[in-house]
């Protein structure tokens, strides 16, 4: 098995392999200088940016939980102009496809961000973050409402020609319905899933562990939720999906491909080991072989569902 | 055009960036009821840490406990084989695991991280430690003394279960107190600080410990006109400034990224 077995076409973007660094946990990429060979990645999704810099939420912002962690960063970021001026020229040198992640509290903000970022010519795609659980306005409120999701998607679609990936939350009561709304509004693909809303409490002081009281759960604990979200949305829309949520090794990547993801994103595992994503790339060919395939592409959506599978026989 | 890898290599050499390395537990000694001293022998070299810098330690939790624990360097020995010394108090899963490690076990490290203590103002420094805050201050005291700069180190602990009196190879505090009086004098380490500053004529203060202790120290130093550097503690994930998980609000509401811009700050950056 050679490296060409990992070649991935993600909504027209050619990736050397399907492994991306997820938005948020890899910052602007530059911070990982020297700790992993980023040229070995399939691509990099930058931390979400807004039009103006955002200061983020009150401390404490993180709390480790069994098999994962809670965060309530609150989209702290340097703002789109600083991203364009200070980050893009340097991070573009890696030579792998870069995706920007955009967030905002109005439909118009998303449109402006998409158009401004496309003008740099440095990006392969844009990820539309309508699923952050940690901001008062403009996060998950968009992503759990099919009309709002469609409105944001349409405005981004109309203001840039790059592929548009809409990042959704598994907290939506009808996720496949939201995914379908994004698809009809012109999304090129989906990114699944954002962190799952959650909280932790100190039983002695009776106070929440996070300054913002609630946060978003990530890490291996949410992998089953993420897999089902990918599985459901792939069946509902057939769109290319960037799947992620708790991926820790190459076996996890195969599971996401089988559920219907075309590419995957590595998030919280980067904290355990900054080089985890490239280790996964190295392990991936063997995992593909173990799954009885010769390429990652041929595993996408090829879950073997038992013939007698049914829901609630009576 | 040079490859990205060459580019990274240059950056790393130029900035002495952190490294991912493996270490072996050489010694793990219980020094108080809840505290141990962990001596690690590095299998690969790292840039020499300065006092106040820290490492993120992989406690071996795999998928169940993903986050590395930040530990300040208490001692560093570059030769014959580089070794790091850490002070660990059992607080949760990770620190319990570290305190239970046996010689020969392997540990993953990321570091050195953050910005350590800056040069002292004047000629006589007072180092004030609260709890495990003694670790970076013992390292600082060792550094200052090796440069023949005078300093005193005083340390306060909650109770005797936390008391660490130092070690021959890294030094020990000049005075110890506990909040419950179970060892040393009874009281808090910054009790009577204003009088101490004027009596001994300290020209610089360095402090590491709980938030309340740092705030009190900063307040007294500001009133006495003595420059003060404080080392902050925070929950953190990446250690590299990228996740923004450790950010605390400092003076004037500014965001302080503890892992990257700190953990050491001038006290005026932290407290209004």
Coordinates of C-alpha atoms in Angstrom, one line a residue, chain A residues 24-27 31-39 47 55 59 61-69 73 76 90 93-94 219-220 248-249 252 268 270-275, chain B residues 1 4-5 7-9 11-12 15 18-20 56 58 61-69 93-94 110 235-238 240-249 255 260:
Chain A
X24 CA -10.0 25.6 17.1
X25 CA -7.6 23.0 18.5
X26 CA -4.8 23.9 16.1
X27 CA -5.0 27.7 16.4
X31 CA 1.8 27.6 16.9
X32 CA 2.6 23.9 15.9
X33 CA 5.8 24.9 14.2
X34 CA 8.4 22.3 14.8
X35 CA 6.2 19.9 16.6
X36 CA 4.6 18.2 13.6
X37 CA 5.4 18.1 9.9
X38 CA 2.4 20.0 8.7
X39 CA 3.3 19.2 5.0
X47 CA -9.5 28.7 14.1
X55 CA -12.1 38.5 23.5
X59 CA -12.1 31.8 33.0
X61 CA -12.4 27.9 30.0
X62 CA -11.6 24.2 30.1
X63 CA -12.2 21.2 32.2
X64 CA -11.1 17.6 31.6
X65 CA -13.8 15.0 31.7
X66 CA -13.7 11.2 31.3
X67 CA -12.7 10.6 27.7
X68 CA -12.7 14.2 26.7
X69 CA -12.9 17.8 27.8
X73 CA -13.4 29.5 24.8
X76 CA -11.7 34.2 21.0
X90 CA 3.1 32.5 6.8
X93 CA 4.1 28.2 3.0
X94 CA 3.2 24.7 4.3
X219 CA -12.8 14.1 22.6
X220 CA -13.3 10.3 22.4
X248 CA -7.6 9.3 18.2
X249 CA -6.2 6.8 15.8
X252 CA -11.3 5.8 14.3
X268 CA -8.8 17.3 20.9
X270 CA -3.9 17.2 19.2
X271 CA -3.7 18.3 22.9
X272 CA -2.7 14.8 24.0
X273 CA 0.0 14.8 21.3
X274 CA 0.6 17.7 18.9
X275 CA 1.9 15.3 16.3
Chain B
X1 CA 12.9 27.0 -2.2
X4 CA 8.8 23.4 5.0
X5 CA 10.7 21.0 7.2
X7 CA 11.9 26.1 7.5
X8 CA 10.5 24.6 10.7
X9 CA 13.9 23.4 11.8
X11 CA 12.4 28.4 13.3
X12 CA 12.9 25.9 16.1
X15 CA 13.4 30.4 18.8
X18 CA 9.5 23.5 22.7
X19 CA 10.2 19.9 21.9
X20 CA 8.3 16.6 22.3
X56 CA 3.2 19.6 29.8
X58 CA 1.6 13.1 29.5
X61 CA -4.1 8.5 30.4
X62 CA -4.5 7.7 26.7
X63 CA -8.1 8.3 25.4
X64 CA -9.6 8.4 28.9
X65 CA -7.5 11.3 30.3
X66 CA -6.3 13.2 27.2
X67 CA -4.9 16.4 28.6
X68 CA -1.3 16.7 29.7
X69 CA -0.6 18.3 33.1
X93 CA -6.2 11.6 38.2
X94 CA -3.1 12.8 36.4
X110 CA 6.3 18.8 25.8
X235 CA -6.1 24.8 33.5
X236 CA -4.6 24.4 30.1
X237 CA -4.8 22.1 27.1
X238 CA -2.2 22.9 24.4
X240 CA 1.3 26.6 22.9
X241 CA -1.1 29.5 22.9
X242 CA -3.3 28.1 20.3
X243 CA -6.4 26.8 22.1
X244 CA -6.9 29.9 24.3
X245 CA -8.1 27.6 27.1
X246 CA -5.8 29.0 29.8
X247 CA -6.6 32.6 29.1
X248 CA -7.3 34.8 32.2
X249 CA -8.4 38.3 32.4
X255 CA -6.5 38.7 27.9
X260 CA 2.4 31.4 26.1

